[in-house]
Amino acid sequence: MKRYLRLVRIFTEATLAAQLEYRANFVGAVLASLAQSGAALLVVGRFMLTEGVISAFIQPNMGKIAEAVRTGSMDFTLLKPIGAQLNVSTRYLNVLRVTDLLVGLGLLVYAGAHLTLSTIGVAFAALLYLCSVVIVY
């Protein structure tokens, strides 16, 4: 067993020596790993933000719509002088899940601050995100 561990150590040292011959490759690999971590944070931030929107705004209202239809109280909602869709979509809010929104936004800001992002790219990403929230709604 000792012999095999020694061989693994020798192989590892030889591999490291061969791969570290070109310092620029090592630096490039480190920078690529950091960029990949930042991109992963962006994905997690978007997920948390979307989860917060769904669980804070959309889900509580959708459950109440089904209940209102079942109990027959939807008729009173439809007769009110405001738009029925606005009324049933914004009536209830799960405040406890707003923290998901804040965590998601925090992750997006943190990751965005450490990545090289263009203003047009950020604006386009925000527009696409708003379109996706509308589609989910």
mmCIF file of N, CA and C in Angstrom:
data_model
loop_
_atom_site.group_PDB
_atom_site.id
_atom_site.type_symbol
_atom_site.label_atom_id
_atom_site.label_comp_id
_atom_site.label_asym_id
_atom_site.label_seq_id
_atom_site.Cartn_x
_atom_site.Cartn_y
_atom_site.Cartn_z
ATOM 1 N N MET A 1 0.832 -1.190 0.000
ATOM 2 C CA MET A 1 0.000 0.000 0.000
ATOM 3 C C MET A 1 0.877 1.253 0.000
ATOM 4 N N LYS A 2 1.952 1.201 0.762
ATOM 5 C CA LYS A 2 2.854 2.340 0.842
ATOM 6 C C LYS A 2 3.466 2.641 -0.531
ATOM 7 N N ARG A 3 3.761 1.587 -1.246
ATOM 8 C CA ARG A 3 4.352 1.737 -2.584
ATOM 9 C C ARG A 3 3.369 2.432 -3.531
ATOM 10 N N TYR A 4 2.092 2.054 -3.468
ATOM 11 C CA TYR A 4 1.092 2.648 -4.347
ATOM 12 C C TYR A 4 0.850 4.123 -4.005
ATOM 13 N N LEU A 5 0.840 4.434 -2.741
ATOM 14 C CA LEU A 5 0.679 5.833 -2.329
ATOM 15 C C LEU A 5 1.853 6.679 -2.818
ATOM 16 N N ARG A 6 3.068 6.084 -2.758
ATOM 17 C CA ARG A 6 4.259 6.782 -3.258
ATOM 18 C C ARG A 6 4.143 7.011 -4.766
ATOM 19 N N LEU A 7 3.639 6.023 -5.481
ATOM 20 C CA LEU A 7 3.455 6.165 -6.930
ATOM 21 C C LEU A 7 2.411 7.249 -7.251
ATOM 22 N N VAL A 8 1.346 7.284 -6.501
ATOM 23 C CA VAL A 8 0.321 8.313 -6.707
ATOM 24 C C VAL A 8 0.918 9.692 -6.456
ATOM 25 N N ARG A 9 1.741 9.818 -5.419
ATOM 26 C CA ARG A 9 2.396 11.098 -5.126
ATOM 27 C C ARG A 9 3.321 11.497 -6.266
ATOM 28 N N ILE A 10 4.099 10.552 -6.800
ATOM 29 C CA ILE A 10 5.012 10.838 -7.906
ATOM 30 C C ILE A 10 4.222 11.248 -9.151
ATOM 31 N N PHE A 11 3.146 10.532 -9.440
ATOM 32 C CA PHE A 11 2.324 10.877 -10.594
ATOM 33 C C PHE A 11 1.714 12.273 -10.448
ATOM 34 N N THR A 12 1.244 12.575 -9.248
ATOM 35 C CA THR A 12 0.652 13.886 -8.984
ATOM 36 C C THR A 12 1.679 14.991 -9.158
ATOM 37 N N GLU A 13 2.877 14.778 -8.613
ATOM 38 C CA GLU A 13 3.929 15.790 -8.751
ATOM 39 C C GLU A 13 4.312 15.992 -10.211
ATOM 40 N N ALA A 14 4.395 14.921 -10.976
ATOM 41 C CA ALA A 14 4.747 15.033 -12.392
ATOM 42 C C ALA A 14 3.651 15.762 -13.171
ATOM 43 N N THR A 15 2.413 15.461 -12.850
ATOM 44 C CA THR A 15 1.296 16.125 -13.516
ATOM 45 C C THR A 15 1.277 17.609 -13.191
ATOM 46 N N LEU A 16 1.471 17.946 -11.907
ATOM 47 C CA LEU A 16 1.513 19.357 -11.513
ATOM 48 C C LEU A 16 2.650 20.089 -12.202
ATOM 49 N N ALA A 17 3.814 19.476 -12.254
ATOM 50 C CA ALA A 17 4.966 20.111 -12.901
ATOM 51 C C ALA A 17 4.684 20.359 -14.381
ATOM 52 N N ALA A 18 4.048 19.402 -15.041
ATOM 53 C CA ALA A 18 3.744 19.563 -16.462
ATOM 54 C C ALA A 18 2.685 20.639 -16.691
ATOM 55 N N GLN A 19 1.687 20.692 -15.827
ATOM 56 C CA GLN A 19 0.604 21.650 -16.022
ATOM 57 C C GLN A 19 0.979 23.060 -15.592
ATOM 58 N N LEU A 20 1.920 23.193 -14.668
ATOM 59 C CA LEU A 20 2.312 24.516 -14.192
ATOM 60 C C LEU A 20 3.488 25.091 -14.976
ATOM 61 N N GLU A 21 3.922 24.414 -16.040
ATOM 62 C CA GLU A 21 5.001 24.953 -16.862
ATOM 63 C C GLU A 21 4.601 26.284 -17.476
ATOM 64 N N TYR A 22 3.358 26.385 -17.855
ATOM 65 C CA TYR A 22 2.862 27.608 -18.467
ATOM 66 C C TYR A 22 1.992 28.325 -17.445
ATOM 67 N N ARG A 23 2.543 29.340 -16.836
ATOM 68 C CA ARG A 23 1.860 30.063 -15.756
ATOM 69 C C ARG A 23 0.568 30.728 -16.234
ATOM 70 N N ALA A 24 0.561 31.175 -17.472
ATOM 71 C CA ALA A 24 -0.631 31.847 -17.998
ATOM 72 C C ALA A 24 -1.821 30.886 -18.032
ATOM 73 N N ASN A 25 -1.591 29.614 -18.319
ATOM 74 C CA ASN A 25 -2.675 28.635 -18.310
ATOM 75 C C ASN A 25 -3.252 28.481 -16.913
ATOM 76 N N PHE A 26 -2.376 28.485 -15.925
ATOM 77 C CA PHE A 26 -2.826 28.360 -14.539
ATOM 78 C C PHE A 26 -3.667 29.571 -14.146
ATOM 79 N N VAL A 27 -3.171 30.767 -14.469
ATOM 80 C CA VAL A 27 -3.913 31.990 -14.141
ATOM 81 C C VAL A 27 -5.250 32.011 -14.892
ATOM 82 N N GLY A 28 -5.225 31.603 -16.156
ATOM 83 C CA GLY A 28 -6.465 31.536 -16.927
ATOM 84 C C GLY A 28 -7.468 30.563 -16.330
ATOM 85 N N ALA A 29 -6.975 29.425 -15.867
ATOM 86 C CA ALA A 29 -7.871 28.437 -15.252
ATOM 87 C C ALA A 29 -8.486 28.977 -13.968
ATOM 88 N N VAL A 30 -7.693 29.686 -13.168
ATOM 89 C CA VAL A 30 -8.206 30.272 -11.928
ATOM 90 C C VAL A 30 -9.265 31.325 -12.248
ATOM 91 N N LEU A 31 -8.986 32.187 -13.235
ATOM 92 C CA LEU A 31 -9.959 33.223 -13.613
ATOM 93 C C LEU A 31 -11.237 32.606 -14.182
ATOM 94 N N ALA A 32 -11.092 31.545 -14.962
ATOM 95 C CA ALA A 32 -12.275 30.862 -15.497
ATOM 96 C C ALA A 32 -13.117 30.256 -14.373
ATOM 97 N N SER A 33 -12.449 29.702 -13.370
ATOM 98 C CA SER A 33 -13.184 29.140 -12.226
ATOM 99 C C SER A 33 -13.929 30.227 -11.466
ATOM 100 N N LEU A 34 -13.284 31.371 -11.285
ATOM 101 C CA LEU A 34 -13.949 32.482 -10.589
ATOM 102 C C LEU A 34 -15.146 33.000 -11.388
ATOM 103 N N ALA A 35 -14.975 33.115 -12.702
ATOM 104 C CA ALA A 35 -16.090 33.567 -13.544
ATOM 105 C C ALA A 35 -17.237 32.564 -13.505
ATOM 106 N N GLN A 36 -16.896 31.289 -13.501
ATOM 107 C CA GLN A 36 -17.932 30.252 -13.439
ATOM 108 C C GLN A 36 -18.671 30.318 -12.102
ATOM 109 N N SER A 37 -17.952 30.604 -11.026
ATOM 110 C CA SER A 37 -18.601 30.750 -9.720
ATOM 111 C C SER A 37 -19.543 31.948 -9.720
ATOM 112 N N GLY A 38 -19.106 33.055 -10.334
ATOM 113 C CA GLY A 38 -19.978 34.229 -10.427
ATOM 114 C C GLY A 38 -21.227 33.940 -11.248
ATOM 115 N N ALA A 39 -21.063 33.216 -12.348
ATOM 116 C CA ALA A 39 -22.226 32.852 -13.172
ATOM 117 C C ALA A 39 -23.165 31.936 -12.403
ATOM 118 N N ALA A 40 -22.601 31.032 -11.627
ATOM 119 C CA ALA A 40 -23.441 30.143 -10.814
ATOM 120 C C ALA A 40 -24.220 30.952 -9.783
ATOM 121 N N LEU A 41 -23.576 31.977 -9.199
ATOM 122 C CA LEU A 41 -24.299 32.837 -8.251
ATOM 123 C C LEU A 41 -25.428 33.581 -8.943
ATOM 124 N N LEU A 42 -25.197 33.994 -10.196
ATOM 125 C CA LEU A 42 -26.276 34.659 -10.935
ATOM 126 C C LEU A 42 -27.464 33.728 -11.134
ATOM 127 N N VAL A 43 -27.181 32.486 -11.451
ATOM 128 C CA VAL A 43 -28.261 31.508 -11.653
ATOM 129 C C VAL A 43 -29.016 31.271 -10.347
ATOM 130 N N VAL A 44 -28.280 31.112 -9.252
ATOM 131 C CA VAL A 44 -28.925 30.901 -7.947
ATOM 132 C C VAL A 44 -29.732 32.138 -7.556
ATOM 133 N N GLY A 45 -29.184 33.328 -7.825
ATOM 134 C CA GLY A 45 -29.899 34.569 -7.516
ATOM 135 C C GLY A 45 -31.194 34.682 -8.297
ATOM 136 N N ARG A 46 -31.150 34.345 -9.579
ATOM 137 C CA ARG A 46 -32.377 34.374 -10.388
ATOM 138 C C ARG A 46 -33.394 33.355 -9.895
ATOM 139 N N PHE A 47 -32.911 32.181 -9.518
ATOM 140 C CA PHE A 47 -33.823 31.163 -8.992
ATOM 141 C C PHE A 47 -34.497 31.658 -7.720
ATOM 142 N N MET A 48 -33.703 32.207 -6.795
ATOM 143 C CA MET A 48 -34.272 32.691 -5.535
ATOM 144 C C MET A 48 -35.258 33.836 -5.791
ATOM 145 N N LEU A 49 -34.916 34.710 -6.713
ATOM 146 C CA LEU A 49 -35.801 35.825 -7.037
ATOM 147 C C LEU A 49 -37.122 35.314 -7.617
ATOM 148 N N THR A 50 -37.039 34.367 -8.538
ATOM 149 C CA THR A 50 -38.248 33.806 -9.136
ATOM 150 C C THR A 50 -39.079 33.044 -8.113
ATOM 151 N N GLU A 51 -38.404 32.282 -7.286
ATOM 152 C CA GLU A 51 -39.110 31.557 -6.226
ATOM 153 C C GLU A 51 -39.817 32.529 -5.287
ATOM 154 N N GLY A 52 -39.178 33.648 -4.992
ATOM 155 C CA GLY A 52 -39.803 34.662 -4.139
ATOM 156 C C GLY A 52 -41.017 35.292 -4.787
ATOM 157 N N VAL A 53 -40.923 35.610 -6.075
ATOM 158 C CA VAL A 53 -42.072 36.200 -6.781
ATOM 159 C C VAL A 53 -43.249 35.230 -6.791
ATOM 160 N N ILE A 54 -42.960 33.990 -7.103
ATOM 161 C CA ILE A 54 -44.038 32.992 -7.177
ATOM 162 C C ILE A 54 -44.664 32.761 -5.806
ATOM 163 N N SER A 55 -43.824 32.548 -4.786
ATOM 164 C CA SER A 55 -44.378 32.194 -3.475
ATOM 165 C C SER A 55 -44.924 33.392 -2.712
ATOM 166 N N ALA A 56 -44.483 34.607 -3.013
ATOM 167 C CA ALA A 56 -44.987 35.773 -2.293
ATOM 168 C C ALA A 56 -46.216 36.381 -2.949
ATOM 169 N N PHE A 57 -46.250 36.389 -4.278
ATOM 170 C CA PHE A 57 -47.329 37.085 -4.976
ATOM 171 C C PHE A 57 -48.299 36.157 -5.699
ATOM 172 N N ILE A 58 -47.787 35.220 -6.467
ATOM 173 C CA ILE A 58 -48.651 34.440 -7.358
ATOM 174 C C ILE A 58 -49.352 33.303 -6.627
ATOM 175 N N GLN A 59 -48.625 32.501 -5.904
ATOM 176 C CA GLN A 59 -49.191 31.305 -5.272
ATOM 177 C C GLN A 59 -50.305 31.603 -4.270
ATOM 178 N N PRO A 60 -50.152 32.593 -3.378
ATOM 179 C CA PRO A 60 -51.257 32.832 -2.435
ATOM 180 C C PRO A 60 -52.562 33.227 -3.137
ATOM 181 N N ASN A 61 -52.459 33.976 -4.198
ATOM 182 C CA ASN A 61 -53.655 34.426 -4.903
ATOM 183 C C ASN A 61 -54.294 33.322 -5.728
ATOM 184 N N MET A 62 -53.493 32.458 -6.320
ATOM 185 C CA MET A 62 -54.058 31.371 -7.129
ATOM 186 C C MET A 62 -54.848 30.395 -6.261
ATOM 187 N N GLY A 63 -54.345 30.124 -5.070
ATOM 188 C CA GLY A 63 -55.086 29.254 -4.151
ATOM 189 C C GLY A 63 -56.411 29.873 -3.720
ATOM 190 N N LYS A 64 -56.412 31.184 -3.522
ATOM 191 C CA LYS A 64 -57.640 31.868 -3.103
ATOM 192 C C LYS A 64 -58.664 31.931 -4.235
ATOM 193 N N ILE A 65 -58.184 31.992 -5.479
ATOM 194 C CA ILE A 65 -59.125 32.018 -6.615
ATOM 195 C C ILE A 65 -59.903 30.702 -6.666
ATOM 196 N N ALA A 66 -59.177 29.598 -6.548
ATOM 197 C CA ALA A 66 -59.854 28.300 -6.576
ATOM 198 C C ALA A 66 -60.847 28.176 -5.423
ATOM 199 N N GLU A 67 -60.468 28.676 -4.257
ATOM 200 C CA GLU A 67 -61.367 28.620 -3.102
ATOM 201 C C GLU A 67 -62.588 29.507 -3.315
ATOM 202 N N ALA A 68 -62.392 30.690 -3.911
ATOM 203 C CA ALA A 68 -63.515 31.602 -4.162
ATOM 204 C C ALA A 68 -64.483 31.022 -5.185
ATOM 205 N N VAL A 69 -63.960 30.338 -6.177
ATOM 206 C CA VAL A 69 -64.834 29.694 -7.166
ATOM 207 C C VAL A 69 -65.611 28.565 -6.506
ATOM 208 N N ARG A 70 -64.949 27.791 -5.664
ATOM 209 C CA ARG A 70 -65.599 26.654 -5.003
ATOM 210 C C ARG A 70 -66.694 27.102 -4.048
ATOM 211 N N THR A 71 -66.438 28.181 -3.299
ATOM 212 C CA THR A 71 -67.421 28.634 -2.304
ATOM 213 C C THR A 71 -68.478 29.558 -2.882
ATOM 214 N N GLY A 72 -68.249 30.046 -4.101
ATOM 215 C CA GLY A 72 -69.233 30.923 -4.725
ATOM 216 C C GLY A 72 -69.020 32.392 -4.433
ATOM 217 N N SER A 73 -67.965 32.751 -3.739
ATOM 218 C CA SER A 73 -67.727 34.171 -3.435
ATOM 219 C C SER A 73 -67.027 34.912 -4.575
ATOM 220 N N MET A 74 -66.702 34.220 -5.640
ATOM 221 C CA MET A 74 -66.059 34.871 -6.788
ATOM 222 C C MET A 74 -67.014 35.840 -7.469
ATOM 223 N N ASP A 75 -68.307 35.585 -7.375
ATOM 224 C CA ASP A 75 -69.298 36.491 -7.975
ATOM 225 C C ASP A 75 -69.183 37.890 -7.380
ATOM 226 N N PHE A 76 -68.990 37.975 -6.064
ATOM 227 C CA PHE A 76 -68.863 39.277 -5.415
ATOM 228 C C PHE A 76 -67.584 39.983 -5.859
ATOM 229 N N THR A 77 -66.537 39.210 -6.088
ATOM 230 C CA THR A 77 -65.284 39.785 -6.566
ATOM 231 C C THR A 77 -65.448 40.348 -7.967
ATOM 232 N N LEU A 78 -66.172 39.637 -8.802
ATOM 233 C CA LEU A 78 -66.361 40.077 -10.185
ATOM 234 C C LEU A 78 -67.247 41.312 -10.283
ATOM 235 N N LEU A 79 -68.114 41.544 -9.283
ATOM 236 C CA LEU A 79 -69.026 42.683 -9.308
ATOM 237 C C LEU A 79 -68.426 43.959 -8.739
ATOM 238 N N LYS A 80 -67.247 43.885 -8.162
ATOM 239 C CA LYS A 80 -66.628 45.080 -7.573
ATOM 240 C C LYS A 80 -66.201 46.045 -8.677
ATOM 241 N N PRO A 81 -66.118 47.346 -8.351
ATOM 242 C CA PRO A 81 -65.830 48.345 -9.400
ATOM 243 C C PRO A 81 -64.362 48.434 -9.828
ATOM 244 N N ILE A 82 -63.537 47.499 -9.435
ATOM 245 C CA ILE A 82 -62.154 47.488 -9.919
ATOM 246 C C ILE A 82 -61.971 46.270 -10.822
ATOM 247 N N GLY A 83 -60.882 46.260 -11.567
ATOM 248 C CA GLY A 83 -60.634 45.149 -12.471
ATOM 249 C C GLY A 83 -60.558 43.826 -11.720
ATOM 250 N N ALA A 84 -61.274 42.837 -12.215
ATOM 251 C CA ALA A 84 -61.332 41.546 -11.524
ATOM 252 C C ALA A 84 -59.963 40.863 -11.507
ATOM 253 N N GLN A 85 -59.235 40.955 -12.595
ATOM 254 C CA GLN A 85 -57.932 40.299 -12.644
ATOM 255 C C GLN A 85 -56.963 40.947 -11.667
ATOM 256 N N LEU A 86 -56.977 42.269 -11.597
ATOM 257 C CA LEU A 86 -56.127 42.959 -10.630
ATOM 258 C C LEU A 86 -56.525 42.594 -9.205
ATOM 259 N N ASN A 87 -57.806 42.518 -8.965
ATOM 260 C CA ASN A 87 -58.303 42.210 -7.625
ATOM 261 C C ASN A 87 -57.883 40.809 -7.183
ATOM 262 N N VAL A 88 -58.069 39.823 -8.034
ATOM 263 C CA VAL A 88 -57.749 38.453 -7.621
ATOM 264 C C VAL A 88 -56.243 38.181 -7.670
ATOM 265 N N SER A 89 -55.489 38.990 -8.397
ATOM 266 C CA SER A 89 -54.054 38.748 -8.524
ATOM 267 C C SER A 89 -53.220 39.421 -7.443
ATOM 268 N N THR A 90 -53.735 40.483 -6.866
ATOM 269 C CA THR A 90 -52.926 41.249 -5.911
ATOM 270 C C THR A 90 -53.533 41.329 -4.514
ATOM 271 N N ARG A 91 -54.609 40.633 -4.291
ATOM 272 C CA ARG A 91 -55.313 40.748 -3.007
ATOM 273 C C ARG A 91 -54.493 40.219 -1.833
ATOM 274 N N TYR A 92 -53.826 39.098 -2.004
ATOM 275 C CA TYR A 92 -53.096 38.463 -0.904
ATOM 276 C C TYR A 92 -51.604 38.472 -1.184
ATOM 277 N N LEU A 93 -50.830 38.579 -0.129
ATOM 278 C CA LEU A 93 -49.375 38.614 -0.224
ATOM 279 C C LEU A 93 -48.793 37.803 0.916
ATOM 280 N N ASN A 94 -47.866 36.933 0.609
ATOM 281 C CA ASN A 94 -47.178 36.156 1.637
ATOM 282 C C ASN A 94 -45.900 36.909 2.000
ATOM 283 N N VAL A 95 -45.986 37.726 3.026
ATOM 284 C CA VAL A 95 -44.884 38.602 3.415
ATOM 285 C C VAL A 95 -43.665 37.801 3.875
ATOM 286 N N LEU A 96 -43.896 36.626 4.423
ATOM 287 C CA LEU A 96 -42.771 35.831 4.928
ATOM 288 C C LEU A 96 -41.853 35.350 3.812
ATOM 289 N N ARG A 97 -42.334 35.314 2.576
ATOM 290 C CA ARG A 97 -41.507 34.863 1.457
ATOM 291 C C ARG A 97 -40.839 36.014 0.708
ATOM 292 N N VAL A 98 -41.054 37.235 1.155
ATOM 293 C CA VAL A 98 -40.379 38.378 0.541
ATOM 294 C C VAL A 98 -38.879 38.297 0.793
ATOM 295 N N THR A 99 -38.485 37.575 1.821
ATOM 296 C CA THR A 99 -37.049 37.402 2.082
ATOM 297 C C THR A 99 -36.362 36.669 0.933
ATOM 298 N N ASP A 100 -37.078 35.779 0.257
ATOM 299 C CA ASP A 100 -36.504 35.124 -0.922
ATOM 300 C C ASP A 100 -36.171 36.154 -1.994
ATOM 301 N N LEU A 101 -37.050 37.135 -2.150
ATOM 302 C CA LEU A 101 -36.782 38.208 -3.110
ATOM 303 C C LEU A 101 -35.520 38.979 -2.734
ATOM 304 N N LEU A 102 -35.394 39.284 -1.464
ATOM 305 C CA LEU A 102 -34.236 40.061 -1.013
ATOM 306 C C LEU A 102 -32.936 39.277 -1.151
ATOM 307 N N VAL A 103 -32.977 38.001 -0.807
ATOM 308 C CA VAL A 103 -31.778 37.165 -0.948
ATOM 309 C C VAL A 103 -31.408 37.019 -2.418
ATOM 310 N N GLY A 104 -32.394 36.806 -3.267
ATOM 311 C CA GLY A 104 -32.133 36.697 -4.702
ATOM 312 C C GLY A 104 -31.537 37.968 -5.272
ATOM 313 N N LEU A 105 -32.107 39.116 -4.909
ATOM 314 C CA LEU A 105 -31.556 40.388 -5.370
ATOM 315 C C LEU A 105 -30.149 40.607 -4.845
ATOM 316 N N GLY A 106 -29.933 40.248 -3.585
ATOM 317 C CA GLY A 106 -28.590 40.383 -3.007
ATOM 318 C C GLY A 106 -27.568 39.540 -3.746
ATOM 319 N N LEU A 107 -27.925 38.308 -4.065
ATOM 320 C CA LEU A 107 -27.005 37.448 -4.813
ATOM 321 C C LEU A 107 -26.735 37.993 -6.209
ATOM 322 N N LEU A 108 -27.774 38.514 -6.859
ATOM 323 C CA LEU A 108 -27.586 39.083 -8.192
ATOM 324 C C LEU A 108 -26.665 40.303 -8.152
ATOM 325 N N VAL A 109 -26.872 41.168 -7.178
ATOM 326 C CA VAL A 109 -26.023 42.360 -7.060
ATOM 327 C C VAL A 109 -24.593 41.971 -6.725
ATOM 328 N N TYR A 110 -24.432 41.033 -5.801
ATOM 329 C CA TYR A 110 -23.091 40.604 -5.404
ATOM 330 C C TYR A 110 -22.342 39.973 -6.573
ATOM 331 N N ALA A 111 -23.004 39.055 -7.278
ATOM 332 C CA ALA A 111 -22.351 38.388 -8.404
ATOM 333 C C ALA A 111 -22.107 39.370 -9.545
ATOM 334 N N GLY A 112 -23.062 40.252 -9.789
ATOM 335 C CA GLY A 112 -22.903 41.236 -10.856
ATOM 336 C C GLY A 112 -21.779 42.220 -10.583
ATOM 337 N N ALA A 113 -21.564 42.539 -9.317
ATOM 338 C CA ALA A 113 -20.491 43.467 -8.966
ATOM 339 C C ALA A 113 -19.115 42.848 -9.191
ATOM 340 N N HIS A 114 -19.027 41.528 -9.147
ATOM 341 C CA HIS A 114 -17.741 40.856 -9.304
ATOM 342 C C HIS A 114 -17.507 40.315 -10.709
ATOM 343 N N LEU A 115 -18.462 40.539 -11.603
ATOM 344 C CA LEU A 115 -18.317 40.109 -12.995
ATOM 345 C C LEU A 115 -18.269 41.345 -13.895
ATOM 346 N N THR A 116 -17.733 41.174 -15.065
ATOM 347 C CA THR A 116 -17.709 42.262 -16.034
ATOM 348 C C THR A 116 -19.006 42.200 -16.843
ATOM 349 N N LEU A 117 -19.911 43.109 -16.525
ATOM 350 C CA LEU A 117 -21.216 43.125 -17.192
ATOM 351 C C LEU A 117 -21.417 44.475 -17.868
ATOM 352 N N SER A 118 -22.003 44.456 -19.050
ATOM 353 C CA SER A 118 -22.314 45.709 -19.730
ATOM 354 C C SER A 118 -23.692 46.201 -19.297
ATOM 355 N N THR A 119 -23.898 47.481 -19.413
ATOM 356 C CA THR A 119 -25.188 48.064 -19.035
ATOM 357 C C THR A 119 -26.299 47.528 -19.929
ATOM 358 N N ILE A 120 -26.016 47.393 -21.207
ATOM 359 C CA ILE A 120 -27.029 46.862 -22.137
ATOM 360 C C ILE A 120 -27.344 45.409 -21.788
ATOM 361 N N GLY A 121 -26.329 44.635 -21.427
ATOM 362 C CA GLY A 121 -26.553 43.240 -21.045
ATOM 363 C C GLY A 121 -27.413 43.117 -19.810
ATOM 364 N N VAL A 122 -27.154 43.977 -18.830
ATOM 365 C CA VAL A 122 -27.953 43.954 -17.597
ATOM 366 C C VAL A 122 -29.394 44.369 -17.895
ATOM 367 N N ALA A 123 -29.573 45.405 -18.722
ATOM 368 C CA ALA A 123 -30.924 45.858 -19.074
ATOM 369 C C ALA A 123 -31.673 44.777 -19.855
ATOM 370 N N PHE A 124 -30.985 44.122 -20.769
ATOM 371 C CA PHE A 124 -31.616 43.062 -21.551
ATOM 372 C C PHE A 124 -31.978 41.876 -20.657
ATOM 373 N N ALA A 125 -31.101 41.526 -19.713
ATOM 374 C CA ALA A 125 -31.392 40.435 -18.778
ATOM 375 C C ALA A 125 -32.595 40.778 -17.903
ATOM 376 N N ALA A 126 -32.680 42.036 -17.460
ATOM 377 C CA ALA A 126 -33.824 42.458 -16.641
ATOM 378 C C ALA A 126 -35.123 42.393 -17.448
ATOM 379 N N LEU A 127 -35.056 42.807 -18.709
ATOM 380 C CA LEU A 127 -36.236 42.739 -19.573
ATOM 381 C C LEU A 127 -36.679 41.292 -19.784
ATOM 382 N N LEU A 128 -35.725 40.412 -20.041
ATOM 383 C CA LEU A 128 -36.062 38.996 -20.210
ATOM 384 C C LEU A 128 -36.623 38.407 -18.923
ATOM 385 N N TYR A 129 -36.080 38.832 -17.785
ATOM 386 C CA TYR A 129 -36.593 38.329 -16.513
ATOM 387 C C TYR A 129 -38.029 38.781 -16.305
ATOM 388 N N LEU A 130 -38.326 40.054 -16.587
ATOM 389 C CA LEU A 130 -39.698 40.537 -16.446
ATOM 390 C C LEU A 130 -40.647 39.781 -17.385
ATOM 391 N N CYS A 131 -40.185 39.486 -18.595
ATOM 392 C CA CYS A 131 -41.008 38.697 -19.518
ATOM 393 C C CYS A 131 -41.266 37.297 -18.955
ATOM 394 N N SER A 132 -40.269 36.717 -18.333
ATOM 395 C CA SER A 132 -40.456 35.372 -17.767
ATOM 396 C C SER A 132 -41.424 35.387 -16.590
ATOM 397 N N VAL A 133 -41.393 36.457 -15.784
ATOM 398 C CA VAL A 133 -42.338 36.555 -14.673
ATOM 399 C C VAL A 133 -43.757 36.708 -15.202
ATOM 400 N N VAL A 134 -43.918 37.477 -16.269
ATOM 401 C CA VAL A 134 -45.248 37.634 -16.881
ATOM 402 C C VAL A 134 -45.737 36.298 -17.410
ATOM 403 N N ILE A 135 -44.856 35.521 -18.030
ATOM 404 C CA ILE A 135 -45.233 34.205 -18.549
ATOM 405 C C ILE A 135 -45.632 33.282 -17.399
ATOM 406 N N VAL A 136 -44.883 33.317 -16.303
ATOM 407 C CA VAL A 136 -45.223 32.479 -15.144
ATOM 408 C C VAL A 136 -46.582 32.885 -14.578
ATOM 409 N N TYR A 137 -46.848 34.192 -14.550
ATOM 410 C CA TYR A 137 -48.129 34.684 -14.040
ATOM 411 C C TYR A 137 -49.254 34.190 -14.912
#
